[in-house]
Amino acid sequence: MAELQEVQITEEKPLLPGQTLEAAKTHSVETPYGSVTFTVYGTPKPKRPAIFTYHDVGLNYKSCFQPLFQFGDMQEIIQNFVRVHVDAPGMEEGAPVFPLGYQYPSLDQLADMIPCILQYLNFSTIIGVGVGAGAYILSRYALSHPDSVEGLVLINIDPNAKGWMDWAAHKLTGLTSSIPEMILGHLFSQEEISGNSELIQKYRNTITHAPNLENIELYWNSYNNRRDLNLERGGEITLKCPVMLVVGDQAPHEDAVVECNSKLDPTQTSFLKMADSGGQPQLTQPGKLTEAFKYFLQGMGYMASSCMTRLSRSRTASLTSAASIDGNRSRSRTLSQSSESGTLPSGPPEHTMEVSC
């Protein structure tokens, strides 16, 4: 059994004033389900996939991912990859409101738009980073195009369709809450919303006064009408690439992510449960998520150990030692990140490590 090792994670500094941001190029392509807009940063690197992001409901690529990808330590990663940030139809800045009666694409159809983007850019493989609805969309794409997805970072994924009890609760909530408040409850924990922090105030104001609120509601409805991914550990329907599942402690989707973890191959899956990060860890804990992402990429062979920070090298040394016990040099591990001791995620014990932060 691998030795458990506790490592203290400290938040790193954000992007320094002297560091310049990359130039962005925005494109739109027509697909069988309508037009989709995406923004490309950097240039393609030989024999490297693109980092491909997809945002959650109520957000666009900037409001969902900018704090993470502009974080200081993240620059070590993004200088080695081209990035593609997708905006779901009608979610891009300045998007016109769809006409009354417009049939918004389902999440499955949004996933089916991705090949059009990759064909336009002439990209063959990706590492997907998705949040909420975006995590579902990337997972759906990976199930239908496994050869083009090298890895997935899935934050707050719920792979299940809504059951009857979920629908009843959703309808009841809709009688007493506005669409912006329902989306806010999807994005953040009740504790965060009750605390009404500056972050909550910012996103409540952004969603409530969004000029494309009607479009946001359409995306929200598509998310609530999603189909079950029908993932099954050891079955035919499963994610075949390395996966890092991420969720905040007491986040709205904590149980769903834990369940998703139980349905995936434990030798290919890392589970990162982040303490004190709320519902959107990429916004509240970009430094800790960057550390985990670096380790994930190193496991895939894309980050040399000399480029890794102290935390990632400590993780690598511990896990490589553990792998030598059973001779299995598995690339992915199950991580539980919590400030309190608790039950470790399910999976083979040799692939388990607890990190305190």
mmCIF file of C-alpha atoms in Angstrom:
data_model
loop_
_atom_site.group_PDB
_atom_site.id
_atom_site.type_symbol
_atom_site.label_atom_id
_atom_site.label_comp_id
_atom_site.label_asym_id
_atom_site.label_seq_id
_atom_site.Cartn_x
_atom_site.Cartn_y
_atom_site.Cartn_z
ATOM 1 C CA MET A 1 0.000 0.000 0.000
ATOM 2 C CA ALA A 2 1.301 3.441 -0.896
ATOM 3 C CA GLU A 3 2.347 5.695 1.954
ATOM 4 C CA LEU A 4 0.015 8.621 2.568
ATOM 5 C CA GLN A 5 1.830 11.909 2.417
ATOM 6 C CA GLU A 6 0.493 15.244 3.619
ATOM 7 C CA VAL A 7 1.717 18.302 1.757
ATOM 8 C CA GLN A 8 0.822 21.869 2.680
ATOM 9 C CA ILE A 9 -0.237 23.890 -0.361
ATOM 10 C CA THR A 10 0.236 27.636 -0.312
ATOM 11 C CA GLU A 11 -1.407 30.005 -2.767
ATOM 12 C CA GLU A 12 1.036 31.505 -5.243
ATOM 13 C CA LYS A 13 1.154 35.082 -6.492
ATOM 14 C CA PRO A 14 -1.137 36.189 -9.327
ATOM 15 C CA LEU A 15 0.096 37.444 -12.679
ATOM 16 C CA LEU A 16 2.692 40.132 -12.072
ATOM 17 C CA PRO A 17 2.284 43.621 -13.602
ATOM 18 C CA GLY A 18 5.330 43.079 -15.787
ATOM 19 C CA GLN A 19 3.950 39.908 -17.331
ATOM 20 C CA THR A 20 2.123 40.507 -20.599
ATOM 21 C CA LEU A 21 -1.016 38.675 -21.640
ATOM 22 C CA GLU A 22 -1.167 36.709 -24.877
ATOM 23 C CA ALA A 23 -2.841 38.079 -27.965
ATOM 24 C CA ALA A 24 -6.236 36.532 -28.624
ATOM 25 C CA LYS A 25 -7.895 35.739 -31.935
ATOM 26 C CA THR A 26 -11.667 35.201 -31.984
ATOM 27 C CA HIS A 27 -13.333 33.073 -34.646
ATOM 28 C CA SER A 28 -16.846 31.893 -35.473
ATOM 29 C CA VAL A 29 -17.778 28.826 -37.485
ATOM 30 C CA GLU A 30 -21.064 27.509 -38.772
ATOM 31 C CA THR A 31 -22.125 24.058 -37.620
ATOM 32 C CA PRO A 32 -25.210 21.921 -38.281
ATOM 33 C CA TYR A 33 -26.642 23.389 -35.054
ATOM 34 C CA GLY A 34 -25.809 27.042 -35.589
ATOM 35 C CA SER A 35 -22.809 29.309 -35.212
ATOM 36 C CA VAL A 36 -20.292 28.948 -32.389
ATOM 37 C CA THR A 37 -17.647 31.443 -31.289
ATOM 38 C CA PHE A 38 -14.260 30.574 -29.811
ATOM 39 C CA THR A 39 -11.066 32.411 -28.921
ATOM 40 C CA VAL A 40 -7.564 31.094 -29.575
ATOM 41 C CA TYR A 41 -4.472 32.026 -27.554
ATOM 42 C CA GLY A 42 -0.962 31.119 -28.629
ATOM 43 C CA THR A 43 0.213 29.049 -31.567
ATOM 44 C CA PRO A 44 0.042 25.279 -32.071
ATOM 45 C CA LYS A 45 2.962 23.365 -30.615
ATOM 46 C CA PRO A 46 4.352 20.326 -32.481
ATOM 47 C CA LYS A 47 3.069 17.003 -31.162
ATOM 48 C CA ARG A 48 1.064 18.708 -28.411
ATOM 49 C CA PRO A 49 -2.707 18.859 -27.995
ATOM 50 C CA ALA A 50 -4.631 22.089 -27.578
ATOM 51 C CA ILE A 51 -6.046 23.011 -24.178
ATOM 52 C CA PHE A 52 -9.748 23.277 -24.952
ATOM 53 C CA THR A 53 -12.129 24.869 -22.435
ATOM 54 C CA TYR A 54 -15.907 24.964 -22.105
ATOM 55 C CA HIS A 55 -17.689 27.128 -19.526
ATOM 56 C CA ASP A 56 -20.708 26.617 -17.296
ATOM 57 C CA VAL A 57 -24.204 28.124 -17.426
ATOM 58 C CA GLY A 58 -24.406 31.821 -16.534
ATOM 59 C CA LEU A 59 -20.794 32.392 -17.547
ATOM 60 C CA ASN A 60 -18.709 32.867 -20.676
ATOM 61 C CA TYR A 61 -15.120 31.825 -21.215
ATOM 62 C CA LYS A 62 -13.754 34.979 -19.617
ATOM 63 C CA SER A 63 -15.886 34.997 -16.480
ATOM 64 C CA CYS A 64 -15.361 31.246 -16.036
ATOM 65 C CA PHE A 65 -11.666 30.803 -16.797
ATOM 66 C CA GLN A 66 -9.841 34.130 -16.832
ATOM 67 C CA PRO A 67 -8.781 34.083 -13.140
ATOM 68 C CA LEU A 68 -7.281 30.625 -13.666
ATOM 69 C CA PHE A 69 -5.460 31.183 -16.944
ATOM 70 C CA GLN A 70 -4.159 34.622 -15.967
ATOM 71 C CA PHE A 71 -2.743 33.268 -12.719
ATOM 72 C CA GLY A 72 1.023 33.702 -12.440
ATOM 73 C CA ASP A 73 2.034 30.050 -12.117
ATOM 74 C CA MET A 74 -0.300 29.066 -14.959
ATOM 75 C CA GLN A 75 1.980 30.897 -17.397
ATOM 76 C CA GLU A 76 4.448 28.026 -17.040
ATOM 77 C CA ILE A 77 1.792 25.780 -18.538
ATOM 78 C CA ILE A 78 0.147 27.902 -21.206
ATOM 79 C CA GLN A 79 3.418 28.903 -22.838
ATOM 80 C CA ASN A 80 3.678 25.251 -23.881
ATOM 81 C CA PHE A 81 0.175 24.862 -25.335
ATOM 82 C CA VAL A 82 -2.194 26.575 -27.689
ATOM 83 C CA ARG A 83 -5.554 27.271 -26.010
ATOM 84 C CA VAL A 84 -9.079 27.292 -27.413
ATOM 85 C CA HIS A 85 -11.805 28.861 -25.261
ATOM 86 C CA VAL A 86 -15.315 28.108 -26.529
ATOM 87 C CA ASP A 87 -18.324 30.284 -25.802
ATOM 88 C CA ALA A 88 -21.601 28.383 -25.953
ATOM 89 C CA PRO A 89 -23.915 29.867 -28.620
ATOM 90 C CA GLY A 90 -25.285 33.218 -27.503
ATOM 91 C CA MET A 91 -22.952 33.449 -24.495
ATOM 92 C CA GLU A 92 -20.117 35.414 -26.114
ATOM 93 C CA GLU A 93 -19.689 39.080 -25.231
ATOM 94 C CA GLY A 94 -22.041 41.268 -27.287
ATOM 95 C CA ALA A 95 -24.118 38.315 -28.448
ATOM 96 C CA PRO A 96 -27.548 39.305 -29.794
ATOM 97 C CA VAL A 97 -30.611 37.828 -28.128
ATOM 98 C CA PHE A 98 -31.999 34.845 -30.010
ATOM 99 C CA PRO A 99 -35.427 35.395 -31.594
ATOM 100 C CA LEU A 100 -38.534 34.174 -29.823
ATOM 101 C CA GLY A 101 -39.055 30.472 -30.447
ATOM 102 C CA TYR A 102 -35.391 29.778 -31.249
ATOM 103 C CA GLN A 103 -34.518 26.124 -30.644
ATOM 104 C CA TYR A 104 -31.342 26.150 -28.578
ATOM 105 C CA PRO A 105 -29.024 23.162 -29.109
ATOM 106 C CA SER A 106 -29.086 20.336 -26.602
ATOM 107 C CA LEU A 107 -25.888 19.565 -24.699
ATOM 108 C CA ASP A 108 -25.360 16.601 -27.027
ATOM 109 C CA GLN A 109 -25.609 18.931 -30.024
ATOM 110 C CA LEU A 110 -23.218 21.404 -28.420
ATOM 111 C CA ALA A 111 -20.745 18.530 -28.124
ATOM 112 C CA ASP A 112 -21.323 17.723 -31.791
ATOM 113 C CA MET A 113 -20.184 21.272 -32.681
ATOM 114 C CA ILE A 114 -16.663 20.590 -31.391
ATOM 115 C CA PRO A 115 -15.463 18.647 -34.477
ATOM 116 C CA CYS A 116 -16.324 21.688 -36.618
ATOM 117 C CA ILE A 117 -14.087 23.859 -34.405
ATOM 118 C CA LEU A 118 -11.179 21.418 -34.512
ATOM 119 C CA GLN A 119 -11.516 20.948 -38.262
ATOM 120 C CA TYR A 120 -11.503 24.726 -38.777
ATOM 121 C CA LEU A 121 -8.322 25.045 -36.706
ATOM 122 C CA ASN A 122 -6.790 21.843 -38.095
ATOM 123 C CA PHE A 123 -6.231 20.522 -34.560
ATOM 124 C CA SER A 124 -6.237 16.765 -34.074
ATOM 125 C CA THR A 125 -6.247 16.299 -30.276
ATOM 126 C CA ILE A 126 -7.222 18.239 -27.165
ATOM 127 C CA ILE A 127 -6.979 18.295 -23.400
ATOM 128 C CA GLY A 128 -10.420 19.419 -22.282
ATOM 129 C CA VAL A 129 -11.082 21.651 -19.276
ATOM 130 C CA GLY A 130 -14.777 22.051 -18.499
ATOM 131 C CA VAL A 131 -16.937 23.368 -15.680
ATOM 132 C CA GLY A 132 -20.487 22.212 -14.954
ATOM 133 C CA ALA A 133 -22.401 22.119 -18.235
ATOM 134 C CA GLY A 134 -19.083 22.521 -20.049
ATOM 135 C CA ALA A 135 -17.676 19.467 -18.263
ATOM 136 C CA TYR A 136 -20.686 17.443 -19.404
ATOM 137 C CA ILE A 137 -20.291 18.657 -23.009
ATOM 138 C CA LEU A 138 -16.599 17.729 -23.128
ATOM 139 C CA SER A 139 -17.355 14.326 -21.603
ATOM 140 C CA ARG A 140 -20.045 13.677 -24.194
ATOM 141 C CA TYR A 141 -17.573 14.623 -26.927
ATOM 142 C CA ALA A 142 -14.888 12.353 -25.442
ATOM 143 C CA LEU A 143 -17.297 9.404 -25.427
ATOM 144 C CA SER A 144 -18.027 9.822 -29.137
ATOM 145 C CA HIS A 145 -14.493 10.874 -30.195
ATOM 146 C CA PRO A 146 -12.119 9.089 -27.781
ATOM 147 C CA ASP A 147 -9.151 9.224 -30.150
ATOM 148 C CA SER A 148 -9.112 13.033 -30.204
ATOM 149 C CA VAL A 149 -9.202 13.579 -26.431
ATOM 150 C CA GLU A 150 -5.913 13.031 -24.587
ATOM 151 C CA GLY A 151 -7.152 14.136 -21.165
ATOM 152 C CA LEU A 152 -10.021 15.812 -19.326
ATOM 153 C CA VAL A 153 -10.203 18.142 -16.335
ATOM 154 C CA LEU A 154 -13.843 18.064 -15.232
ATOM 155 C CA ILE A 155 -14.960 20.553 -12.582
ATOM 156 C CA ASN A 156 -18.406 20.117 -10.993
ATOM 157 C CA ILE A 157 -19.545 17.488 -13.483
ATOM 158 C CA ASP A 158 -22.952 15.886 -13.053
ATOM 159 C CA PRO A 159 -23.110 12.928 -15.450
ATOM 160 C CA ASN A 160 -26.694 12.083 -14.562
ATOM 161 C CA ALA A 161 -29.962 13.197 -16.109
ATOM 162 C CA LYS A 162 -32.411 14.859 -13.752
ATOM 163 C CA GLY A 163 -34.674 12.365 -12.011
ATOM 164 C CA TRP A 164 -38.312 12.944 -11.116
ATOM 165 C CA MET A 165 -37.422 14.236 -7.663
ATOM 166 C CA ASP A 166 -34.891 16.618 -9.174
ATOM 167 C CA TRP A 167 -37.475 17.889 -11.631
ATOM 168 C CA ALA A 168 -40.029 18.425 -8.878
ATOM 169 C CA ALA A 169 -37.524 20.362 -6.780
ATOM 170 C CA HIS A 170 -36.469 22.384 -9.834
ATOM 171 C CA LYS A 171 -40.064 23.308 -10.689
ATOM 172 C CA LEU A 172 -40.830 24.212 -7.076
ATOM 173 C CA THR A 173 -37.741 26.410 -6.876
ATOM 174 C CA GLY A 174 -38.765 28.082 -10.120
ATOM 175 C CA LEU A 175 -42.009 29.233 -8.499
ATOM 176 C CA THR A 176 -40.191 31.196 -5.822
ATOM 177 C CA SER A 177 -36.814 32.084 -7.387
ATOM 178 C CA SER A 178 -35.780 34.022 -10.466
ATOM 179 C CA ILE A 179 -33.652 32.468 -13.198
ATOM 180 C CA PRO A 180 -30.528 34.409 -12.066
ATOM 181 C CA GLU A 181 -30.951 33.176 -8.491
ATOM 182 C CA MET A 182 -31.445 29.581 -9.653
ATOM 183 C CA ILE A 183 -28.280 29.775 -11.752
ATOM 184 C CA LEU A 184 -26.410 31.341 -8.849
ATOM 185 C CA GLY A 185 -27.474 28.371 -6.720
ATOM 186 C CA HIS A 186 -26.099 26.086 -9.422
ATOM 187 C CA LEU A 187 -22.740 27.870 -9.466
ATOM 188 C CA PHE A 188 -22.117 28.494 -5.766
ATOM 189 C CA SER A 189 -22.789 26.833 -2.432
ATOM 190 C CA GLN A 190 -25.572 28.036 -0.165
ATOM 191 C CA GLU A 191 -22.951 29.065 2.375
ATOM 192 C CA GLU A 192 -21.282 31.296 -0.204
ATOM 193 C CA ILE A 193 -24.586 32.817 -1.295
ATOM 194 C CA SER A 194 -25.638 33.477 2.311
ATOM 195 C CA GLY A 195 -22.266 35.118 2.986
ATOM 196 C CA ASN A 196 -22.887 37.441 0.024
ATOM 197 C CA SER A 197 -19.172 37.999 -0.544
ATOM 198 C CA GLU A 198 -17.812 40.409 -3.129
ATOM 199 C CA LEU A 199 -17.484 37.474 -5.545
ATOM 200 C CA ILE A 200 -21.145 36.527 -5.114
ATOM 201 C CA GLN A 201 -22.267 40.130 -5.522
ATOM 202 C CA LYS A 202 -20.209 40.438 -8.705
ATOM 203 C CA TYR A 203 -21.645 37.322 -10.341
ATOM 204 C CA ARG A 204 -25.192 37.990 -9.158
ATOM 205 C CA ASN A 205 -25.030 41.444 -10.727
ATOM 206 C CA THR A 206 -23.432 40.114 -13.913
ATOM 207 C CA ILE A 207 -26.078 37.440 -14.447
ATOM 208 C CA THR A 208 -29.069 39.510 -13.338
ATOM 209 C CA HIS A 209 -28.208 42.415 -15.639
ATOM 210 C CA ALA A 210 -26.829 40.373 -18.535
ATOM 211 C CA PRO A 211 -28.117 41.773 -21.851
ATOM 212 C CA ASN A 212 -28.337 38.177 -23.136
ATOM 213 C CA LEU A 213 -30.230 36.796 -20.138
ATOM 214 C CA GLU A 214 -32.774 35.153 -22.452
ATOM 215 C CA ASN A 215 -29.925 33.255 -24.109
ATOM 216 C CA ILE A 216 -28.539 32.227 -20.724
ATOM 217 C CA GLU A 217 -31.945 30.813 -19.802
ATOM 218 C CA LEU A 218 -31.922 28.713 -22.992
ATOM 219 C CA TYR A 219 -28.509 27.257 -22.101
ATOM 220 C CA TRP A 220 -29.797 26.639 -18.572
ATOM 221 C CA ASN A 221 -32.823 24.763 -19.936
ATOM 222 C CA SER A 222 -30.589 22.605 -22.153
ATOM 223 C CA TYR A 223 -28.463 21.730 -19.140
ATOM 224 C CA ASN A 224 -31.506 20.719 -17.125
ATOM 225 C CA ASN A 225 -32.693 18.542 -20.024
ATOM 226 C CA ARG A 226 -29.384 16.694 -20.381
ATOM 227 C CA ARG A 227 -29.322 12.952 -20.916
ATOM 228 C CA ASP A 228 -27.561 10.519 -18.632
ATOM 229 C CA LEU A 229 -23.995 9.831 -19.769
ATOM 230 C CA ASN A 230 -24.519 6.203 -18.655
ATOM 231 C CA LEU A 231 -20.931 5.869 -17.497
ATOM 232 C CA GLU A 232 -20.025 2.444 -16.139
ATOM 233 C CA ARG A 233 -16.752 1.366 -14.564
ATOM 234 C CA GLY A 234 -15.413 -1.522 -16.595
ATOM 235 C CA GLY A 235 -18.239 -1.191 -19.119
ATOM 236 C CA GLU A 236 -18.275 -0.181 -22.767
ATOM 237 C CA ILE A 237 -19.373 3.400 -22.035
ATOM 238 C CA THR A 238 -16.555 5.042 -20.142
ATOM 239 C CA LEU A 239 -13.969 7.785 -20.515
ATOM 240 C CA LYS A 240 -10.831 6.152 -21.899
ATOM 241 C CA CYS A 241 -8.428 9.073 -21.353
ATOM 242 C CA PRO A 242 -6.846 10.300 -18.099
ATOM 243 C CA VAL A 243 -9.401 12.317 -16.132
ATOM 244 C CA MET A 244 -9.026 14.740 -13.245
ATOM 245 C CA LEU A 245 -12.297 15.317 -11.391
ATOM 246 C CA VAL A 246 -12.436 18.505 -9.322
ATOM 247 C CA VAL A 247 -15.024 19.721 -6.838
ATOM 248 C CA GLY A 248 -15.056 22.081 -3.895
ATOM 249 C CA ASP A 249 -15.857 20.891 -0.394
ATOM 250 C CA GLN A 250 -19.616 21.413 0.207
ATOM 251 C CA ALA A 251 -20.084 22.556 -3.397
ATOM 252 C CA PRO A 252 -23.556 22.057 -4.947
ATOM 253 C CA HIS A 253 -22.278 19.210 -7.135
ATOM 254 C CA GLU A 254 -20.102 17.410 -4.611
ATOM 255 C CA ASP A 255 -22.226 14.252 -4.482
ATOM 256 C CA ALA A 256 -22.521 14.106 -8.285
ATOM 257 C CA VAL A 257 -18.746 14.330 -8.743
ATOM 258 C CA VAL A 258 -18.157 11.653 -6.106
ATOM 259 C CA GLU A 259 -20.628 9.413 -7.935
ATOM 260 C CA CYS A 260 -18.917 10.143 -11.264
ATOM 261 C CA ASN A 261 -15.602 9.129 -9.708
ATOM 262 C CA SER A 262 -17.105 5.763 -8.729
ATOM 263 C CA LYS A 263 -18.076 5.119 -12.363
ATOM 264 C CA LEU A 264 -14.648 5.766 -13.931
ATOM 265 C CA ASP A 265 -11.516 3.659 -14.226
ATOM 266 C CA PRO A 266 -9.565 4.314 -10.979
ATOM 267 C CA THR A 267 -6.212 3.819 -12.733
ATOM 268 C CA GLN A 268 -7.069 6.637 -15.146
ATOM 269 C CA THR A 269 -8.846 8.998 -12.762
ATOM 270 C CA SER A 270 -7.674 11.573 -10.242
ATOM 271 C CA PHE A 271 -10.203 12.958 -7.763
ATOM 272 C CA LEU A 272 -9.432 16.380 -6.315
ATOM 273 C CA LYS A 273 -11.701 17.606 -3.528
ATOM 274 C CA MET A 274 -10.664 21.139 -2.660
ATOM 275 C CA ALA A 275 -11.277 22.601 0.780
ATOM 276 C CA ASP A 276 -12.415 26.202 1.190
ATOM 277 C CA SER A 277 -12.949 26.647 -2.530
ATOM 278 C CA GLY A 278 -16.740 26.852 -2.728
ATOM 279 C CA GLY A 279 -18.626 26.108 -5.897
ATOM 280 C CA GLN A 280 -16.110 27.529 -8.376
ATOM 281 C CA PRO A 281 -12.562 26.444 -7.451
ATOM 282 C CA GLN A 282 -11.108 27.882 -10.659
ATOM 283 C CA LEU A 283 -12.233 31.316 -9.414
ATOM 284 C CA THR A 284 -11.490 31.031 -5.703
ATOM 285 C CA GLN A 285 -8.396 28.776 -5.653
ATOM 286 C CA PRO A 286 -6.594 29.225 -8.989
ATOM 287 C CA GLY A 287 -3.184 28.572 -7.421
ATOM 288 C CA LYS A 288 -4.120 25.194 -5.983
ATOM 289 C CA LEU A 289 -5.906 24.163 -9.159
ATOM 290 C CA THR A 290 -2.871 25.207 -11.214
ATOM 291 C CA GLU A 291 -0.667 22.956 -9.066
ATOM 292 C CA ALA A 292 -2.989 20.017 -9.652
ATOM 293 C CA PHE A 293 -3.178 20.727 -13.385
ATOM 294 C CA LYS A 294 0.623 20.776 -13.629
ATOM 295 C CA TYR A 295 0.808 17.380 -11.968
ATOM 296 C CA PHE A 296 -1.926 16.046 -14.245
ATOM 297 C CA LEU A 297 -0.035 17.200 -17.339
ATOM 298 C CA GLN A 298 3.218 15.758 -16.033
ATOM 299 C CA GLY A 299 1.499 12.404 -15.654
ATOM 300 C CA MET A 300 0.588 12.652 -19.327
ATOM 301 C CA GLY A 301 4.221 13.350 -20.186
ATOM 302 C CA TYR A 302 3.851 17.021 -21.120
ATOM 303 C CA MET A 303 5.584 18.792 -18.222
ATOM 304 C CA ALA A 304 9.226 17.967 -17.496
ATOM 305 C CA SER A 305 9.982 17.386 -13.812
ATOM 306 C CA SER A 306 12.477 20.273 -13.895
ATOM 307 C CA CYS A 307 9.563 22.605 -14.598
ATOM 308 C CA MET A 308 7.484 21.391 -11.681
ATOM 309 C CA THR A 309 7.025 23.309 -8.451
ATOM 310 C CA ARG A 310 7.877 21.923 -5.021
ATOM 311 C CA LEU A 311 4.392 20.494 -4.474
ATOM 312 C CA SER A 312 4.249 18.648 -7.764
ATOM 313 C CA ARG A 313 7.736 17.198 -7.331
ATOM 314 C CA SER A 314 6.765 15.988 -3.854
ATOM 315 C CA ARG A 315 3.678 14.317 -5.271
ATOM 316 C CA THR A 316 5.658 12.770 -8.106
ATOM 317 C CA ALA A 317 8.336 11.353 -5.808
ATOM 318 C CA SER A 318 5.738 9.845 -3.496
ATOM 319 C CA LEU A 319 3.645 8.306 -6.226
ATOM 320 C CA THR A 320 6.580 6.995 -8.258
ATOM 321 C CA SER A 321 7.805 5.233 -5.122
ATOM 322 C CA ALA A 322 4.352 3.751 -4.621
ATOM 323 C CA ALA A 323 4.198 2.595 -8.220
ATOM 324 C CA SER A 324 7.438 0.668 -7.812
ATOM 325 C CA ILE A 325 5.787 -1.521 -5.184
ATOM 326 C CA ASP A 326 3.375 -3.163 -7.599
ATOM 327 C CA GLY A 327 5.274 -2.456 -10.818
ATOM 328 C CA ASN A 328 2.409 -0.447 -12.187
ATOM 329 C CA ARG A 329 3.495 2.951 -13.522
ATOM 330 C CA SER A 330 -0.052 4.264 -13.765
ATOM 331 C CA ARG A 331 -0.270 7.844 -15.003
ATOM 332 C CA SER A 332 -3.285 8.840 -12.928
ATOM 333 C CA ARG A 333 -3.975 8.750 -9.236
ATOM 334 C CA THR A 334 -6.890 9.396 -6.940
ATOM 335 C CA LEU A 335 -6.344 12.518 -4.877
ATOM 336 C CA SER A 336 -8.474 13.771 -2.035
ATOM 337 C CA GLN A 337 -7.658 17.332 -1.113
ATOM 338 C CA SER A 338 -9.103 18.351 2.240
ATOM 339 C CA SER A 339 -8.112 20.244 5.332
ATOM 340 C CA GLU A 340 -9.728 17.562 7.495
ATOM 341 C CA SER A 341 -9.119 13.850 7.759
ATOM 342 C CA GLY A 342 -11.867 11.798 6.202
ATOM 343 C CA THR A 343 -12.703 8.759 4.137
ATOM 344 C CA LEU A 344 -10.520 8.459 1.067
ATOM 345 C CA PRO A 345 -12.222 8.059 -2.323
ATOM 346 C CA SER A 346 -12.924 4.563 -3.553
ATOM 347 C CA GLY A 347 -10.285 2.845 -5.654
ATOM 348 C CA PRO A 348 -7.159 0.766 -5.278
ATOM 349 C CA PRO A 349 -5.249 1.890 -2.172
ATOM 350 C CA GLU A 350 -1.933 2.036 -4.027
ATOM 351 C CA HIS A 351 -3.344 4.901 -6.104
ATOM 352 C CA THR A 352 -4.527 6.965 -3.141
ATOM 353 C CA MET A 353 -2.895 9.992 -1.574
ATOM 354 C CA GLU A 354 -4.284 12.604 0.735
ATOM 355 C CA VAL A 355 -3.200 16.207 0.324
ATOM 356 C CA SER A 356 -3.883 18.835 2.945
ATOM 357 C CA CYS A 357 -4.354 22.445 1.936
#
